[in-house]
PDB file of C-alpha atoms in Angstrom:
ATOM      1  CA  MET A   1     135.801 100.681 129.671  1.00  0.00           C
ATOM      2  CA  LEU A   2     135.385 103.649 127.259  1.00  0.00           C
ATOM      3  CA  LYS A   3     137.159 101.840 124.569  1.00  0.00           C
ATOM      4  CA  ARG A   4     134.550  99.291 124.641  1.00  0.00           C
ATOM      5  CA  LEU A   5     131.521 101.661 125.134  1.00  0.00           C
ATOM      6  CA  VAL A   6     132.494 103.995 121.963  1.00  0.00           C
ATOM      7  CA  PRO A   7     131.914 101.058 119.503  1.00  0.00           C
ATOM      8  CA  THR A   8     128.697 100.048 120.997  1.00  0.00           C
ATOM      9  CA  ILE A   9     127.381 103.661 120.811  1.00  0.00           C
ATOM     10  CA  ILE A  10     128.448 103.958 117.164  1.00  0.00           C
ATOM     11  CA  PHE A  11     126.882 100.631 116.380  1.00  0.00           C
ATOM     12  CA  THR A  12     123.560 101.718 118.209  1.00  0.00           C
ATOM     13  CA  LEU A  13     123.438 105.077 116.425  1.00  0.00           C
ATOM     14  CA  HIS A  14     124.151 103.234 113.090  1.00  0.00           C
ATOM     15  CA  ILE A  15     121.180 101.005 113.515  1.00  0.00           C
ATOM     16  CA  ILE A  16     118.895 103.892 114.594  1.00  0.00           C
ATOM     17  CA  PHE A  17     119.756 105.994 111.705  1.00  0.00           C
ATOM     18  CA  SER A  18     119.363 103.054 109.141  1.00  0.00           C
ATOM     19  CA  THR A  19     116.012 102.402 110.553  1.00  0.00           C
ATOM     20  CA  SER A  20     115.109 105.783 110.368  1.00  0.00           C
ATOM     21  CA  ALA A  21     116.297 106.010 106.585  1.00  0.00           C
ATOM     22  CA  GLN A  22     114.355 102.775 105.846  1.00  0.00           C
ATOM     23  CA  ILE A  23     111.223 104.249 107.381  1.00  0.00           C
ATOM     24  CA  GLU A  24     111.436 107.376 105.156  1.00  0.00           C
ATOM     25  CA  THR A  25     112.186 105.402 101.939  1.00  0.00           C
ATOM     26  CA  SER A  26     109.159 103.311 102.664  1.00  0.00           C
ATOM     27  CA  ILE A  27     107.015 106.355 103.276  1.00  0.00           C
ATOM     28  CA  ILE A  28     108.290 107.958 100.023  1.00  0.00           C
ATOM     29  CA  GLU A  29     107.702 104.893  97.994  1.00  0.00           C
ATOM     30  CA  ALA A  30     104.079 104.530  99.417  1.00  0.00           C
ATOM     31  CA  ALA A  31     103.304 108.322  98.930  1.00  0.00           C
ATOM     32  CA  HIS A  32     104.494 107.937  95.379  1.00  0.00           C
ATOM     33  CA  ALA A  33     102.175 105.146  94.513  1.00  0.00           C
ATOM     34  CA  TYR A  34      99.290 107.232  96.405  1.00  0.00           C
ATOM     35  CA  ALA A  35     100.263 110.339  94.156  1.00  0.00           C
ATOM     36  CA  ARG A  36      99.919 108.059  91.048  1.00  0.00           C
ATOM     37  CA  ALA A  37      96.546 106.927  92.367  1.00  0.00           C
ATOM     38  CA  GLN A  38      95.499 110.407  92.599  1.00  0.00           C
ATOM     39  CA  ILE A  39      96.694 111.758  89.446  1.00  0.00           C
ATOM     40  CA  ASN A  40      94.971 108.904  87.662  1.00  0.00           C
ATOM     41  CA  SER A  41      91.827 109.102  89.688  1.00  0.00           C
ATOM     42  CA  ASP A  42      92.140 105.621  90.605  1.00  0.00           C
ATOM     43  CA  VAL A  43      89.671 105.317  93.546  1.00  0.00           C
ATOM     44  CA  GLU A  44      90.435 101.665  94.654  1.00  0.00           C
ATOM     45  CA  SER A  45      93.976 102.355  94.885  1.00  0.00           C
ATOM     46  CA  ILE A  46      93.349 105.830  96.698  1.00  0.00           C
ATOM     47  CA  LEU A  47      91.090 103.645  99.123  1.00  0.00           C
ATOM     48  CA  LYS A  48      93.905 101.252  99.727  1.00  0.00           C
ATOM     49  CA  PHE A  49      95.961 103.909 100.993  1.00  0.00           C
ATOM     50  CA  THR A  50      93.301 105.719 102.828  1.00  0.00           C
ATOM     51  CA  TYR A  51      93.614 105.353 106.736  1.00  0.00           C
ATOM     52  CA  PRO A  52      90.975 102.600 107.987  1.00  0.00           C
ATOM     53  CA  GLY A  53      89.638 105.131 110.729  1.00  0.00           C
ATOM     54  CA  LEU A  54      88.645 107.468 107.994  1.00  0.00           C
ATOM     55  CA  ILE A  55      86.824 104.822 106.011  1.00  0.00           C
ATOM     56  CA  GLU A  56      85.015 103.786 109.241  1.00  0.00           C
ATOM     57  CA  GLN A  57      84.226 107.468 110.114  1.00  0.00           C
ATOM     58  CA  ALA A  58      82.735 107.779 106.551  1.00  0.00           C
ATOM     59  CA  GLY A  59      80.151 105.028 106.938  1.00  0.00           C
ATOM     60  CA  GLY A  60      82.443 101.991 105.588  1.00  0.00           C
ATOM     61  CA  TYR A  61      84.222 101.271 102.442  1.00  0.00           C
ATOM     62  CA  GLU A  62      81.324 101.630  99.955  1.00  0.00           C
ATOM     63  CA  SER A  63      80.363 104.921 101.492  1.00  0.00           C
ATOM     64  CA  MET A  64      83.945 106.246 101.154  1.00  0.00           C
ATOM     65  CA  LYS A  65      84.229 104.850  97.592  1.00  0.00           C
ATOM     66  CA  ASN A  66      81.091 106.783  96.556  1.00  0.00           C
ATOM     67  CA  THR A  67      82.254 109.878  98.458  1.00  0.00           C
ATOM     68  CA  TRP A  68      85.535 109.895  96.484  1.00  0.00           C
ATOM     69  CA  LYS A  69      83.696 109.106  93.145  1.00  0.00           C
ATOM     70  CA  LYS A  70      81.506 112.255  93.939  1.00  0.00           C
ATOM     71  CA  ILE A  71      84.397 114.467  94.493  1.00  0.00           C
ATOM     72  CA  GLN A  72      86.105 113.291  91.397  1.00  0.00           C
ATOM     73  CA  GLN A  73      82.913 114.030  89.394  1.00  0.00           C
ATOM     74  CA  ASN A  74      82.504 117.464  90.997  1.00  0.00           C
ATOM     75  CA  GLN A  75      86.329 118.245  89.922  1.00  0.00           C
ATOM     76  CA  ILE A  76      85.561 116.919  86.358  1.00  0.00           C
ATOM     77  CA  GLU A  77      82.416 119.230  86.200  1.00  0.00           C
ATOM     78  CA  LYS A  78      84.415 122.214  87.382  1.00  0.00           C
ATOM     79  CA  GLY A  79      87.143 121.526  84.912  1.00  0.00           C
ATOM     80  CA  ILE A  80      89.795 120.621  87.628  1.00  0.00           C
ATOM     81  CA  LYS A  81      92.520 117.998  86.823  1.00  0.00           C
ATOM     82  CA  MET A  82      95.296 117.018  89.172  1.00  0.00           C
ATOM     83  CA  GLN A  83      98.462 117.138  87.155  1.00  0.00           C
ATOM     84  CA  ASP A  84     101.246 116.683  89.490  1.00  0.00           C
ATOM     85  CA  PHE A  85     101.865 115.378  93.121  1.00  0.00           C
ATOM     86  CA  LYS A  86     105.185 115.837  94.331  1.00  0.00           C
ATOM     87  CA  VAL A  87     106.582 114.586  97.645  1.00  0.00           C
ATOM     88  CA  GLN A  88     108.842 116.782  99.379  1.00  0.00           C
ATOM     89  CA  GLU A  89     111.462 116.594 102.090  1.00  0.00           C
ATOM     90  CA  PRO A  90     112.095 116.292 105.049  1.00  0.00           C
ATOM     91  CA  ILE A  91     109.902 113.608 106.319  1.00  0.00           C
ATOM     92  CA  GLN A  92     109.519 113.797 110.226  1.00  0.00           C
ATOM     93  CA  HIS A  93     108.388 110.732 111.932  1.00  0.00           C
ATOM     94  CA  THR A  94     107.593 109.226 115.491  1.00  0.00           C
ATOM     95  CA  ARG A  95     106.451 106.270 117.197  1.00  0.00           C
ATOM     96  CA  SER A  96     103.179 106.983 119.034  1.00  0.00           C
ATOM     97  CA  ASN A  97     101.172 104.278 120.879  1.00  0.00           C
ATOM     98  CA  GLY A  98     102.220 101.309 118.822  1.00  0.00           C
ATOM     99  CA  GLU A  99     102.186 103.120 115.368  1.00  0.00           C
ATOM    100  CA  VAL A 100     104.516 105.054 113.331  1.00  0.00           C
ATOM    101  CA  HIS A 101     103.325 108.504 112.377  1.00  0.00           C
ATOM    102  CA  ALA A 102     105.010 110.843 109.777  1.00  0.00           C
ATOM    103  CA  LEU A 103     104.392 114.241 108.293  1.00  0.00           C
ATOM    104  CA  VAL A 104     104.979 114.028 104.502  1.00  0.00           C
ATOM    105  CA  PRO A 105     104.978 117.515 102.889  1.00  0.00           C
ATOM    106  CA  VAL A 106     103.494 117.455  99.298  1.00  0.00           C
ATOM    107  CA  VAL A 107     103.017 119.856  96.462  1.00  0.00           C
ATOM    108  CA  THR A 108     100.115 119.387  94.033  1.00  0.00           C
ATOM    109  CA  THR A 109      99.330 121.139  90.898  1.00  0.00           C
ATOM    110  CA  SER A 110      96.018 120.988  89.479  1.00  0.00           C
ATOM    111  CA  LYS A 111      94.888 122.284  86.087  1.00  0.00           C
ATOM    112  CA  VAL A 112      91.821 124.697  86.636  1.00  0.00           C
ATOM    113  CA  PRO A 113      89.938 126.913  84.211  1.00  0.00           C
ATOM    114  CA  GLY A 114      92.235 129.780  83.479  1.00  0.00           C
ATOM    115  CA  GLY A 115      95.530 128.510  84.776  1.00  0.00           C
ATOM    116  CA  ARG A 116      97.071 126.093  87.338  1.00  0.00           C
ATOM    117  CA  LEU A 117      96.624 125.791  91.162  1.00  0.00           C
ATOM    118  CA  ILE A 118      99.641 124.797  93.180  1.00  0.00           C
ATOM    119  CA  SER A 119      99.014 123.894  96.711  1.00  0.00           C
ATOM    120  CA  GLU A 120     101.511 122.823  99.615  1.00  0.00           C
ATOM    121  CA  SER A 121     100.095 120.606 102.140  1.00  0.00           C
ATOM    122  CA  VAL A 122     101.063 117.753 104.458  1.00  0.00           C
ATOM    123  CA  LEU A 123      99.833 114.229 104.505  1.00  0.00           C
ATOM    124  CA  ILE A 124      99.925 112.183 107.728  1.00  0.00           C
ATOM    125  CA  ALA A 125     101.299 108.730 106.906  1.00  0.00           C
ATOM    126  CA  VAL A 126     100.380 105.947 109.448  1.00  0.00           C
ATOM    127  CA  SER A 127     101.778 102.389 109.927  1.00  0.00           C
ATOM    128  CA  ASP A 128     101.521  99.630 112.541  1.00  0.00           C
ATOM    129  CA  THR A 129     104.857  98.305 111.524  1.00  0.00           C
ATOM    130  CA  GLY A 130     106.895 101.354 109.903  1.00  0.00           C
ATOM    131  CA  ASN A 131     107.532  99.291 106.823  1.00  0.00           C
ATOM    132  CA  ASP A 132     105.484  98.823 103.675  1.00  0.00           C
ATOM    133  CA  ASN A 133     101.855  99.102 104.773  1.00  0.00           C
ATOM    134  CA  TRP A 134     101.289 102.964 104.741  1.00  0.00           C
ATOM    135  CA  PHE A 135      97.974 104.712 105.249  1.00  0.00           C
ATOM    136  CA  PHE A 136      97.451 108.397 104.514  1.00  0.00           C
ATOM    137  CA  ILE A 137      95.492 111.144 105.776  1.00  0.00           C
ATOM    138  CA  GLU A 138      94.938 114.441 103.868  1.00  0.00           C
ATOM    139  CA  THR A 139      95.309 117.404 106.399  1.00  0.00           C
ATOM    140  CA  THR A 140      93.193 119.919 104.467  1.00  0.00           C
ATOM    141  CA  SER A 141      90.531 120.075 106.991  1.00  0.00           C
ATOM    142  CA  ILE A 142      92.359 118.726 110.121  1.00  0.00           C
ATOM    143  CA  ASP A 143      94.650 120.737 112.459  1.00  0.00           C
ATOM    144  CA  GLU A 144      96.032 120.352 116.082  1.00  0.00           C
ATOM    145  CA  GLY A 145      92.612 120.740 117.511  1.00  0.00           C
ATOM    146  CA  ASN A 146      90.807 117.862 115.707  1.00  0.00           C
ATOM    147  CA  VAL A 147      93.645 115.586 114.420  1.00  0.00           C
ATOM    148  CA  GLY A 148      93.063 113.352 117.631  1.00  0.00           C
ATOM    149  CA  LYS A 149      89.477 112.630 116.511  1.00  0.00           C
ATOM    150  CA  VAL A 150      90.607 111.354 113.161  1.00  0.00           C
ATOM    151  CA  LEU A 151      93.845 109.483 114.514  1.00  0.00           C
ATOM    152  CA  GLU A 152      93.191 108.411 118.080  1.00  0.00           C
ATOM    153  CA  ASN A 153      96.800 107.361 118.590  1.00  0.00           C
ATOM    154  CA  TRP A 154      98.132 110.827 117.904  1.00  0.00           C
ATOM    155  CA  ASP A 155     100.181 111.932 120.755  1.00  0.00           C
ATOM    156  CA  GLY A 156     101.018 115.631 119.513  1.00  0.00           C
ATOM    157  CA  THR A 157     104.887 114.688 119.279  1.00  0.00           C
ATOM    158  CA  LEU A 158     104.680 116.075 115.705  1.00  0.00           C
ATOM    159  CA  VAL A 159     103.563 119.501 115.046  1.00  0.00           C
ATOM    160  CA  LEU A 160     101.242 120.004 111.940  1.00  0.00           C
ATOM    161  CA  PRO A 161     102.416 122.979 109.983  1.00  0.00           C
ATOM    162  CA  PHE A 162     100.222 125.969 109.532  1.00  0.00           C
ATOM    163  CA  LYS A 163      98.217 125.664 106.242  1.00  0.00           C
ATOM    164  CA  LYS A 164      99.333 127.604 103.228  1.00  0.00           C
ATOM    165  CA  ALA A 165      96.999 129.208 100.837  1.00  0.00           C
ATOM    166  CA  PRO A 166      96.953 127.793  97.247  1.00  0.00           C
ATOM    167  CA  VAL A 167      98.742 129.871  94.531  1.00  0.00           C
ATOM    168  CA  PHE A 168      96.985 130.582  91.077  1.00  0.00           C
ATOM    169  CA  LYS A 169      99.322 130.835  88.264  1.00  0.00           C
ATOM    170  CA  GLU A 170      97.252 132.203  85.142  1.00  0.00           C
ATOM    171  CA  ASP A 171      97.664 130.576  81.811  1.00  0.00           C
ATOM    172  CA  LYS A 172      99.720 132.840  79.455  1.00  0.00           C
ATOM    173  CA  LYS A 173      97.594 133.969  76.641  1.00  0.00           C
TER     174      LYS A 173
END
């Protein structure tokens, strides 16, 4: 009996770990595309990756598009330009009420007047299928107390990490 059970267990574990690796690869690919959109200030592409619930809460697609454009214009006026957006490991994910949720650590570097601002944060990645269609939620103004207002299927299995203050690196003169 045990001789027949061991291969079944090994096969099941292999499938679980393979599926997990595929989900993480899919998230990383989508996060890199989202990063390119952010660096290039490509509002249309950013919105394709924006969680639909956020777009709805912002008053719809056009309203969210205008908000993004205002944010980008404000950054230009202040001399802020994103230079780098790196996806970090590990990525944690879980299934929650029919969706896959993942925490994706990222590090962004922005050129600011007098130097660079380096920020560590986390994106929440959301997918109905766990395949190629990923949406992202920035956690800059989200914490454990209000994440359910933005992502109604959030079950608390994943824990948002504490926020870290950005680090300013002064330009060398």
